[in-house]
mmCIF file of C-alpha atoms and ligand atoms in Angstrom:
data_model
loop_
_atom_site.group_PDB
_atom_site.id
_atom_site.type_symbol
_atom_site.label_atom_id
_atom_site.label_comp_id
_atom_site.label_asym_id
_atom_site.label_seq_id
_atom_site.Cartn_x
_atom_site.Cartn_y
_atom_site.Cartn_z
ATOM 1 C CA UNK A 476 16.703 -14.228 -12.636
ATOM 2 C CA UNK A 477 12.887 -15.691 -11.495
ATOM 3 C CA UNK A 478 9.822 -14.678 -13.541
ATOM 4 C CA UNK A 479 7.769 -11.922 -13.201
ATOM 5 C CA UNK A 480 5.402 -9.169 -13.783
ATOM 6 C CA UNK A 481 7.637 -6.954 -14.267
ATOM 7 C CA UNK A 482 10.973 -7.446 -15.251
ATOM 8 C CA UNK A 483 13.774 -5.679 -15.484
ATOM 9 C CA UNK A 484 15.216 -2.384 -16.011
ATOM 10 C CA UNK A 485 18.942 -1.139 -17.438
ATOM 11 C CA UNK A 486 20.695 1.003 -15.093
ATOM 12 C CA UNK A 487 22.967 3.220 -17.144
ATOM 13 C CA UNK A 488 21.756 1.080 -19.948
ATOM 14 C CA UNK A 489 24.335 -1.534 -18.561
ATOM 15 C CA UNK A 490 22.940 -2.499 -15.174
ATOM 16 C CA UNK A 491 20.024 -4.998 -15.149
ATOM 17 C CA UNK A 492 18.499 -4.814 -12.112
ATOM 18 C CA UNK A 493 14.983 -7.082 -11.552
ATOM 19 C CA UNK A 494 12.623 -4.367 -10.845
ATOM 20 C CA UNK A 495 11.477 -6.140 -7.316
ATOM 21 C CA UNK A 496 14.934 -5.115 -5.357
ATOM 22 C CA UNK A 497 15.940 -5.235 -1.495
ATOM 23 C CA UNK A 498 16.561 -2.120 1.178
ATOM 24 C CA UNK A 499 19.121 -2.237 3.639
ATOM 25 C CA UNK A 500 18.147 0.350 6.193
ATOM 26 C CA UNK A 501 16.199 -2.547 7.764
ATOM 27 C CA UNK A 502 19.523 -5.001 8.356
ATOM 28 C CA UNK A 503 20.504 -3.072 11.879
ATOM 29 C CA UNK A 504 18.019 -1.397 13.064
ATOM 30 C CA UNK A 505 14.422 -0.825 11.924
ATOM 31 C CA UNK A 506 14.780 2.371 10.876
ATOM 32 C CA UNK A 507 17.299 5.475 11.540
ATOM 33 C CA UNK A 508 15.550 6.120 14.766
ATOM 34 C CA UNK A 509 14.760 2.796 16.194
ATOM 35 C CA UNK A 510 16.981 1.935 19.572
ATOM 36 C CA UNK A 511 17.314 -1.638 19.405
ATOM 37 C CA UNK A 512 20.002 -3.557 17.006
ATOM 38 C CA UNK A 513 18.842 -6.154 14.981
ATOM 39 C CA UNK A 514 20.126 -9.932 15.044
ATOM 40 C CA UNK A 515 22.571 -9.773 12.476
ATOM 41 C CA UNK A 516 22.281 -13.799 11.742
ATOM 42 C CA UNK A 517 19.242 -13.525 10.572
ATOM 43 C CA UNK A 518 19.768 -10.482 8.656
ATOM 44 C CA UNK A 519 22.352 -12.414 6.833
ATOM 45 C CA UNK A 520 20.056 -14.748 5.879
ATOM 46 C CA UNK A 521 17.259 -12.216 4.913
ATOM 47 C CA UNK A 522 20.059 -11.221 2.550
ATOM 48 C CA UNK A 523 20.923 -14.706 0.683
ATOM 49 C CA UNK A 524 17.536 -15.488 0.332
ATOM 50 C CA UNK A 525 17.067 -12.571 -0.926
ATOM 51 C CA UNK A 526 19.261 -13.020 -3.536
ATOM 52 C CA UNK A 527 17.662 -16.990 -4.265
ATOM 53 C CA UNK A 528 14.633 -15.562 -4.634
ATOM 54 C CA UNK A 529 16.475 -13.432 -7.765
ATOM 55 C CA UNK A 530 17.166 -9.880 -6.035
ATOM 56 C CA UNK A 531 19.787 -8.445 -7.440
ATOM 57 C CA UNK A 532 19.900 -5.053 -6.862
ATOM 58 C CA UNK A 533 20.475 -4.318 -2.901
ATOM 59 C CA UNK A 534 20.225 -0.354 -1.469
ATOM 60 C CA UNK A 535 22.609 0.058 1.326
ATOM 61 C CA UNK A 536 24.766 3.020 2.850
ATOM 62 C CA UNK A 537 27.697 3.218 4.675
ATOM 63 C CA UNK A 538 24.563 5.417 8.067
ATOM 64 C CA UNK A 539 22.698 1.899 7.966
ATOM 65 C CA UNK A 540 24.075 0.797 11.705
ATOM 66 C CA UNK A 541 22.705 -0.360 14.933
ATOM 67 C CA UNK A 542 21.927 2.263 17.272
ATOM 68 C CA UNK A 543 25.840 1.811 19.015
ATOM 69 C CA UNK A 544 27.519 2.681 15.682
ATOM 70 C CA UNK A 545 29.259 -1.643 15.577
ATOM 71 C CA UNK A 546 26.227 -3.613 13.036
ATOM 72 C CA UNK A 547 27.106 -1.471 9.450
ATOM 73 C CA UNK A 548 24.777 -3.337 6.510
ATOM 74 C CA UNK A 549 27.160 -2.822 4.660
ATOM 75 C CA UNK A 550 29.504 -5.303 6.342
ATOM 76 C CA UNK A 551 26.733 -7.863 6.844
ATOM 77 C CA UNK A 552 26.185 -7.728 2.871
ATOM 78 C CA UNK A 553 29.370 -8.661 2.737
ATOM 79 C CA UNK A 554 29.834 -11.376 5.154
ATOM 80 C CA UNK A 555 26.235 -12.729 3.615
ATOM 81 C CA UNK A 556 27.313 -12.518 -0.236
ATOM 82 C CA UNK A 557 30.890 -12.119 -1.062
ATOM 83 C CA UNK A 558 32.722 -12.640 -3.783
ATOM 84 C CA UNK A 559 29.346 -11.355 -4.848
ATOM 85 C CA UNK A 560 27.191 -12.902 -7.954
ATOM 86 C CA UNK A 561 27.270 -12.032 -11.561
ATOM 87 C CA UNK A 562 24.963 -9.543 -11.633
ATOM 88 C CA UNK A 563 24.257 -8.468 -8.164
ATOM 89 C CA UNK A 564 24.028 -4.506 -8.563
ATOM 90 C CA UNK A 565 24.689 -3.101 -4.600
ATOM 91 C CA UNK A 566 24.127 0.754 -4.369
ATOM 92 C CA UNK A 567 25.027 2.917 -1.623
ATOM 93 C CA UNK A 568 24.243 6.395 -0.102
ATOM 94 C CA UNK A 569 26.575 9.440 0.196
ATOM 95 C CA UNK A 570 26.091 12.943 1.535
ATOM 96 C CA UNK A 571 24.620 13.124 5.359
ATOM 97 C CA UNK A 572 27.879 13.081 7.598
ATOM 98 C CA UNK A 573 26.372 11.645 11.029
ATOM 99 C CA UNK A 574 27.378 13.701 14.544
ATOM 100 C CA UNK A 575 26.178 14.026 17.889
ATOM 101 C CA UNK A 576 24.328 16.690 16.710
ATOM 102 C CA UNK A 577 22.349 15.459 14.049
ATOM 103 C CA UNK A 578 23.487 14.629 10.563
ATOM 104 C CA UNK A 579 25.014 17.505 8.738
ATOM 105 C CA UNK A 580 25.902 18.215 4.773
ATOM 106 C CA UNK A 581 30.080 17.648 5.309
ATOM 107 C CA UNK A 582 33.239 18.253 3.764
ATOM 108 C CA UNK A 583 34.581 17.359 0.903
ATOM 109 C CA UNK A 584 36.368 14.915 2.649
ATOM 110 C CA UNK A 585 33.790 13.376 4.289
ATOM 111 C CA UNK A 586 32.066 12.821 1.252
ATOM 112 C CA UNK A 587 35.067 11.400 0.082
ATOM 113 C CA UNK A 588 35.602 9.326 3.406
ATOM 114 C CA UNK A 589 32.088 8.173 2.540
ATOM 115 C CA UNK A 590 32.946 6.558 -0.586
ATOM 116 C CA UNK A 591 35.957 5.160 0.540
ATOM 117 C CA UNK A 592 34.370 3.410 3.491
ATOM 118 C CA UNK A 593 31.654 1.690 1.414
ATOM 119 C CA UNK A 594 34.192 0.697 -0.845
ATOM 120 C CA UNK A 595 36.285 -1.031 2.391
ATOM 121 C CA UNK A 596 33.131 -2.598 4.496
ATOM 122 C CA UNK A 597 31.283 -4.258 1.115
ATOM 123 C CA UNK A 598 34.775 -5.105 -0.180
ATOM 124 C CA UNK A 599 34.799 -3.413 -3.219
ATOM 125 C CA UNK A 600 37.564 -2.171 -6.012
ATOM 126 C CA UNK A 601 34.350 -0.022 -7.169
ATOM 127 C CA UNK A 602 30.579 1.274 -6.429
ATOM 128 C CA UNK A 603 28.446 0.465 -8.810
ATOM 129 C CA UNK A 604 26.089 3.532 -8.213
ATOM 130 C CA UNK A 605 26.285 5.990 -5.156
ATOM 131 C CA UNK A 606 23.779 8.254 -4.664
ATOM 132 C CA UNK A 607 24.482 11.659 -3.475
ATOM 133 C CA UNK A 608 21.769 12.300 -0.971
ATOM 134 C CA UNK A 609 20.966 16.000 -0.407
ATOM 135 C CA UNK A 610 18.983 17.790 2.859
ATOM 136 C CA UNK A 611 17.153 15.307 5.724
ATOM 137 C CA UNK A 612 14.180 14.829 5.861
ATOM 138 C CA UNK A 613 12.239 16.520 2.690
ATOM 139 C CA UNK A 614 14.823 18.044 -0.633
ATOM 140 C CA UNK A 615 16.321 21.255 0.701
ATOM 141 C CA UNK A 616 15.176 23.643 -2.505
ATOM 142 C CA UNK A 617 17.103 26.069 -3.711
ATOM 143 C CA UNK A 618 20.443 24.351 -2.462
ATOM 144 C CA UNK A 619 23.470 23.831 -5.063
ATOM 145 C CA UNK A 620 24.810 20.647 -4.794
ATOM 146 C CA UNK A 621 27.267 21.188 -7.599
ATOM 147 C CA UNK A 622 30.460 20.625 -5.145
ATOM 148 C CA UNK A 623 29.084 17.803 -4.255
ATOM 149 C CA UNK A 624 28.331 16.298 -7.143
ATOM 150 C CA UNK A 625 31.730 17.347 -9.083
ATOM 151 C CA UNK A 626 33.661 15.636 -6.638
ATOM 152 C CA UNK A 627 31.440 12.470 -6.871
ATOM 153 C CA UNK A 628 32.142 12.765 -11.217
ATOM 154 C CA UNK A 629 36.218 12.779 -10.446
ATOM 155 C CA UNK A 630 35.475 10.010 -7.774
ATOM 156 C CA UNK A 631 34.072 8.075 -11.125
ATOM 157 C CA UNK A 632 36.535 9.633 -13.514
ATOM 158 C CA UNK A 633 39.202 7.923 -11.100
ATOM 159 C CA UNK A 634 37.217 4.362 -11.220
ATOM 160 C CA UNK A 635 35.763 4.373 -7.877
ATOM 161 C CA UNK A 636 32.309 4.516 -9.123
ATOM 162 C CA UNK A 637 30.330 3.145 -11.904
ATOM 163 C CA UNK A 638 27.307 5.585 -11.975
ATOM 164 C CA UNK A 639 26.061 8.617 -10.219
ATOM 165 C CA UNK A 640 22.707 8.963 -8.801
ATOM 166 C CA UNK A 641 20.385 11.794 -7.059
ATOM 167 C CA UNK A 642 18.199 11.364 -3.933
ATOM 168 C CA UNK A 643 15.920 13.523 -1.840
ATOM 169 C CA UNK A 644 15.610 16.525 -4.946
ATOM 170 C CA UNK A 645 13.701 18.444 -7.110
ATOM 171 C CA UNK A 646 13.622 18.886 -10.749
ATOM 172 C CA UNK A 647 16.510 21.956 -10.490
ATOM 173 C CA UNK A 648 18.954 19.476 -8.347
ATOM 174 C CA UNK A 649 18.435 17.332 -11.648
ATOM 175 C CA UNK A 650 19.511 20.257 -13.929
ATOM 176 C CA UNK A 651 22.107 21.564 -11.626
ATOM 177 C CA UNK A 652 23.914 17.948 -11.759
ATOM 178 C CA UNK A 653 23.292 16.886 -15.465
ATOM 179 C CA UNK A 654 25.179 20.092 -16.080
ATOM 180 C CA UNK A 655 27.877 17.863 -14.791
ATOM 181 C CA UNK A 656 27.335 14.280 -15.387
ATOM 182 C CA UNK A 657 25.343 11.629 -15.830
ATOM 183 C CA UNK A 658 22.625 10.897 -13.623
ATOM 184 C CA UNK A 659 20.939 7.152 -14.043
ATOM 185 C CA UNK A 660 18.510 6.538 -10.671
ATOM 186 C CA UNK A 661 17.103 9.424 -8.730
ATOM 187 C CA UNK A 662 15.965 8.181 -5.310
ATOM 188 C CA UNK A 663 12.725 9.725 -3.750
ATOM 189 C CA UNK A 664 10.611 9.624 -0.808
ATOM 190 C CA UNK A 665 7.549 9.843 -3.720
ATOM 191 C CA UNK A 666 4.682 11.448 -3.312
ATOM 192 C CA UNK A 667 1.927 10.569 -5.989
ATOM 193 C CA UNK A 668 -0.305 13.743 -4.428
ATOM 194 C CA UNK A 669 2.620 15.634 -4.904
ATOM 195 C CA UNK A 670 2.680 17.537 -8.753
ATOM 196 C CA UNK A 671 6.203 18.168 -8.293
ATOM 197 C CA UNK A 672 7.600 14.723 -7.900
ATOM 198 C CA UNK A 673 4.822 13.211 -10.058
ATOM 199 C CA UNK A 674 7.017 15.631 -12.604
ATOM 200 C CA UNK A 675 10.119 14.831 -11.956
ATOM 201 C CA UNK A 676 9.222 10.587 -11.761
ATOM 202 C CA UNK A 677 8.198 11.851 -15.294
ATOM 203 C CA UNK A 678 10.859 13.426 -16.155
ATOM 204 C CA UNK A 679 13.101 10.966 -14.666
ATOM 205 C CA UNK A 680 10.814 7.546 -17.550
ATOM 206 C CA UNK A 681 11.256 9.866 -20.195
ATOM 207 C CA UNK A 682 15.209 9.948 -19.986
ATOM 208 C CA UNK A 683 15.378 6.173 -19.533
ATOM 209 C CA UNK A 684 16.440 7.202 -15.625
ATOM 210 C CA UNK A 685 15.626 4.711 -12.490
ATOM 211 C CA UNK A 686 13.080 6.400 -9.883
ATOM 212 C CA UNK A 687 13.338 4.209 -6.841
ATOM 213 C CA UNK A 688 11.232 5.628 -4.471
ATOM 214 C CA UNK A 689 11.639 5.146 -0.603
ATOM 215 C CA UNK A 690 9.795 3.887 1.678
ATOM 216 C CA UNK A 691 7.282 2.280 -0.884
ATOM 217 C CA UNK A 692 5.559 -0.091 2.059
ATOM 218 C CA UNK A 693 4.805 3.718 3.710
ATOM 219 C CA UNK A 694 8.144 3.315 5.951
ATOM 220 C CA UNK A 695 6.365 0.726 7.636
ATOM 221 C CA UNK A 696 3.258 3.000 9.092
ATOM 222 C CA UNK A 697 1.185 2.238 5.939
ATOM 223 C CA UNK A 698 -0.552 4.571 4.087
ATOM 224 C CA UNK A 699 -3.908 6.298 3.135
ATOM 225 C CA UNK A 700 -4.014 3.920 -0.169
ATOM 226 C CA UNK A 701 -3.808 1.187 2.223
ATOM 227 C CA UNK A 702 -7.800 0.239 2.555
ATOM 228 C CA UNK A 703 -8.011 0.144 -0.855
ATOM 229 C CA UNK A 704 -5.330 -2.101 -1.082
ATOM 230 C CA UNK A 705 -6.467 -4.723 1.042
ATOM 231 C CA UNK A 706 -9.541 -4.370 -1.118
ATOM 232 C CA UNK A 707 -7.616 -5.365 -3.855
ATOM 233 C CA UNK A 708 -5.413 -7.507 -2.574
ATOM 234 C CA UNK A 709 -8.739 -10.395 -1.146
ATOM 235 C CA UNK A 710 -9.371 -9.801 -4.862
ATOM 236 C CA UNK A 711 -5.982 -11.062 -5.655
ATOM 237 C CA UNK A 712 -5.310 -13.697 -2.502
ATOM 238 C CA UNK A 713 -2.206 -11.146 -2.070
ATOM 239 C CA UNK A 714 -1.463 -9.578 0.432
ATOM 240 C CA UNK A 715 -1.645 -5.316 1.249
ATOM 241 C CA UNK A 716 1.915 -5.503 0.645
ATOM 242 C CA UNK A 717 2.144 -7.055 -2.127
ATOM 243 C CA UNK A 718 -0.521 -4.720 -3.826
ATOM 244 C CA UNK A 719 1.375 -1.951 -2.964
ATOM 245 C CA UNK A 720 4.546 -2.721 -3.993
ATOM 246 C CA UNK A 721 3.211 -4.333 -7.701
ATOM 247 C CA UNK A 722 1.017 -0.436 -7.813
ATOM 248 C CA UNK A 723 4.494 1.198 -7.544
ATOM 249 C CA UNK A 724 5.642 -1.454 -10.572
ATOM 250 C CA UNK A 725 2.506 -0.498 -12.410
ATOM 251 C CA UNK A 726 2.925 3.439 -12.181
ATOM 252 C CA UNK A 727 5.938 3.899 -14.495
ATOM 253 C CA UNK A 728 8.029 1.447 -16.367
ATOM 254 C CA UNK A 729 11.517 2.466 -15.116
ATOM 255 C CA UNK A 730 10.391 2.491 -11.238
ATOM 256 C CA UNK A 731 12.542 0.132 -9.407
ATOM 257 C CA UNK A 732 11.246 -1.217 -5.884
ATOM 258 C CA UNK A 733 13.426 -1.837 -2.792
ATOM 259 C CA UNK A 734 11.023 -2.640 0.240
ATOM 260 C CA UNK A 735 13.125 -3.058 3.476
ATOM 261 C CA UNK A 736 12.665 -5.538 5.905
ATOM 262 C CA UNK A 737 14.549 -8.069 8.085
ATOM 263 C CA UNK A 738 11.722 -10.262 8.263
ATOM 264 C CA UNK A 739 12.724 -13.820 6.079
ATOM 265 C CA UNK A 740 8.853 -13.918 5.379
ATOM 266 C CA UNK A 741 8.246 -10.521 4.718
ATOM 267 C CA UNK A 742 11.005 -10.929 2.446
ATOM 268 C CA UNK A 743 9.112 -13.737 0.976
ATOM 269 C CA UNK A 744 5.933 -11.642 0.716
ATOM 270 C CA UNK A 745 7.263 -9.076 -0.431
ATOM 271 C CA UNK A 746 9.368 -10.704 -3.180
ATOM 272 C CA UNK A 747 6.032 -12.741 -3.873
ATOM 273 C CA UNK A 748 4.477 -9.003 -5.607
ATOM 274 C CA UNK A 749 6.690 -10.308 -8.850
ATOM 275 C CA UNK A 750 4.283 -12.602 -9.682
ATOM 276 C CA UNK A 751 1.759 -9.940 -8.677
ATOM 277 C CA UNK A 752 -0.193 -8.357 -12.161
ATOM 278 C CA UNK A 753 -2.860 -6.063 -11.245
ATOM 279 C CA UNK A 754 -6.235 -4.835 -13.538
ATOM 280 C CA UNK A 755 -7.037 -1.778 -15.573
ATOM 281 C CA UNK A 756 -10.091 -2.068 -12.863
ATOM 282 C CA UNK A 757 -7.876 -2.575 -9.931
ATOM 283 C CA UNK A 758 -5.501 0.628 -11.670
ATOM 284 C CA UNK A 759 -7.920 2.495 -11.718
ATOM 285 C CA UNK A 760 -9.410 2.152 -8.255
ATOM 286 C CA UNK A 761 -6.074 3.389 -6.685
ATOM 287 C CA UNK A 762 -5.553 6.488 -8.613
HETATM 288 N N1 NAP B 688 17.425 7.727 0.738
HETATM 289 C C1 NAP B 688 16.451 8.312 1.414
HETATM 290 O O1 NAP B 688 16.816 8.761 2.128
HETATM 291 C C2 NAP B 688 16.283 6.682 1.994
HETATM 292 C C3 NAP B 688 15.496 7.016 3.319
HETATM 293 C C4 NAP B 688 14.159 5.844 4.071
HETATM 294 C C5 NAP B 688 14.748 4.728 3.309
HETATM 295 N N2 NAP B 688 15.754 4.486 1.746
HETATM 296 C C6 NAP B 688 16.110 3.431 1.130
HETATM 297 O O2 NAP B 688 15.168 2.745 1.118
HETATM 298 C C7 NAP B 688 14.295 1.447 2.062
HETATM 299 C C8 NAP B 688 12.671 0.566 1.974
HETATM 300 O O3 NAP B 688 12.472 2.242 2.720
HETATM 301 P P1 NAP B 688 11.230 1.460 4.163
HETATM 302 O O4 NAP B 688 12.471 0.787 4.985
HETATM 303 O O5 NAP B 688 11.848 3.213 4.485
HETATM 304 O O6 NAP B 688 10.451 1.319 4.043
HETATM 305 P P2 NAP B 688 9.736 0.041 3.379
HETATM 306 O O7 NAP B 688 10.552 -0.473 3.060
HETATM 307 O O8 NAP B 688 7.806 1.085 2.935
HETATM 308 O O9 NAP B 688 8.756 -0.274 4.225
HETATM 309 C C9 NAP B 688 10.005 -1.106 5.652
HETATM 310 C C10 NAP B 688 8.990 -1.686 6.844
HETATM 311 O O10 NAP B 688 7.678 -2.664 6.613
HETATM 312 C C11 NAP B 688 8.278 -3.702 7.196
HETATM 313 N N3 NAP B 688 7.520 -4.363 6.496
HETATM 314 C C12 NAP B 688 8.311 -4.759 4.672
HETATM 315 N N4 NAP B 688 8.496 -6.062 4.634
HETATM 316 C C13 NAP B 688 6.902 -5.873 5.011
HETATM 317 C C14 NAP B 688 5.605 -6.619 4.567
HETATM 318 N N5 NAP B 688 5.309 -7.781 4.207
HETATM 319 N N6 NAP B 688 4.356 -6.500 5.569
HETATM 320 C C15 NAP B 688 4.316 -6.224 6.566
HETATM 321 N N7 NAP B 688 5.254 -5.821 7.107
HETATM 322 C C16 NAP B 688 6.072 -5.174 6.402
HETATM 323 C C17 NAP B 688 9.447 -3.698 7.772
HETATM 324 O O11 NAP B 688 9.204 -4.493 9.236
HETATM 325 P P3 NAP B 688 10.286 -5.904 9.040
HETATM 326 O O12 NAP B 688 11.785 -5.441 9.091
HETATM 327 O O13 NAP B 688 10.189 -6.102 10.299
HETATM 328 O O14 NAP B 688 9.478 -6.612 7.991
HETATM 329 C C18 NAP B 688 9.878 -2.142 8.110
HETATM 330 O O15 NAP B 688 9.416 -1.708 8.874
HETATM 331 C C19 NAP B 688 15.349 1.241 2.438
HETATM 332 O O16 NAP B 688 15.492 0.146 3.335
HETATM 333 C C20 NAP B 688 16.812 1.779 2.211
HETATM 334 O O17 NAP B 688 17.433 1.218 1.537
HETATM 335 C C21 NAP B 688 16.021 5.679 1.735
#
């Protein structure tokens, strides 16, 4: 692994990842609502270069597909990287089932089928990390996840999954899941102005759970902090995106970033954030 100002995090104590990873959602299309298919050859080149640069944590899902469903992020990952290098952690998500009416919760058999589809497309006998992703836009407060998490726990006991995780959840969901099986990562849209999200991220840090904020670059839409990031970037001869990523990593020791891109230039830039150390003054200006 290349030198990094932010080091590594051991997910579950036994899957050590560089804290700057890679999100695969942008490989087949630029976000779930985009109507264009991206170039598979470029996507495979980005994946290979990411691993060359020391990325050893890739976040994916079976539902990261082109608009016509023919190009799958999981296929691109297998084609570009299999046989996988030692130590590469591939995390995936199951939960939403996409039908003509949009995403639904799906049945138990659909959840199992989603795990099996990930195994087949990635060419694996066991998935490293599987998030149960619930709700759609925001965390579905008050919705029980027990039945679905029990099913995933059973698949873990069968040997199909190494570690379990949650996505788009609140603290009540975390407690509910932990009464069934250990939760080793949480992937939420982190909003530092939302006290509930901050409390959840801190609880994760206290319990040694990886906190994986999605959209670490504002999902391509930028963020309210961009002007402040740009000012700091100028001082460090860095870019706004690099400061945004370094800030996320500096906030909490259990944060693992998964910026997504299908651009080789953006990939190089994002991985470059590993060598950017923000000063106490920078962090104070951003607080
Ligand atoms: N659990 C969930 O519900 C959930 C939801 C959303 C995402 N995710 C995960 O989180 C990952 C990251 O989320 P995300 O892709 O939505 O957001 P993001 O990483 O914040 O932003 C990606 C967007 O920023 C652009 N970009 C990337 N690097 C850039 C740079 N250096 N300069 C300028 N623009 C840049 C990308 O376009 P280009 O491709 O053109 O560079 C893309 O449009 C996803 O890949 C996925 O694995 C999970």
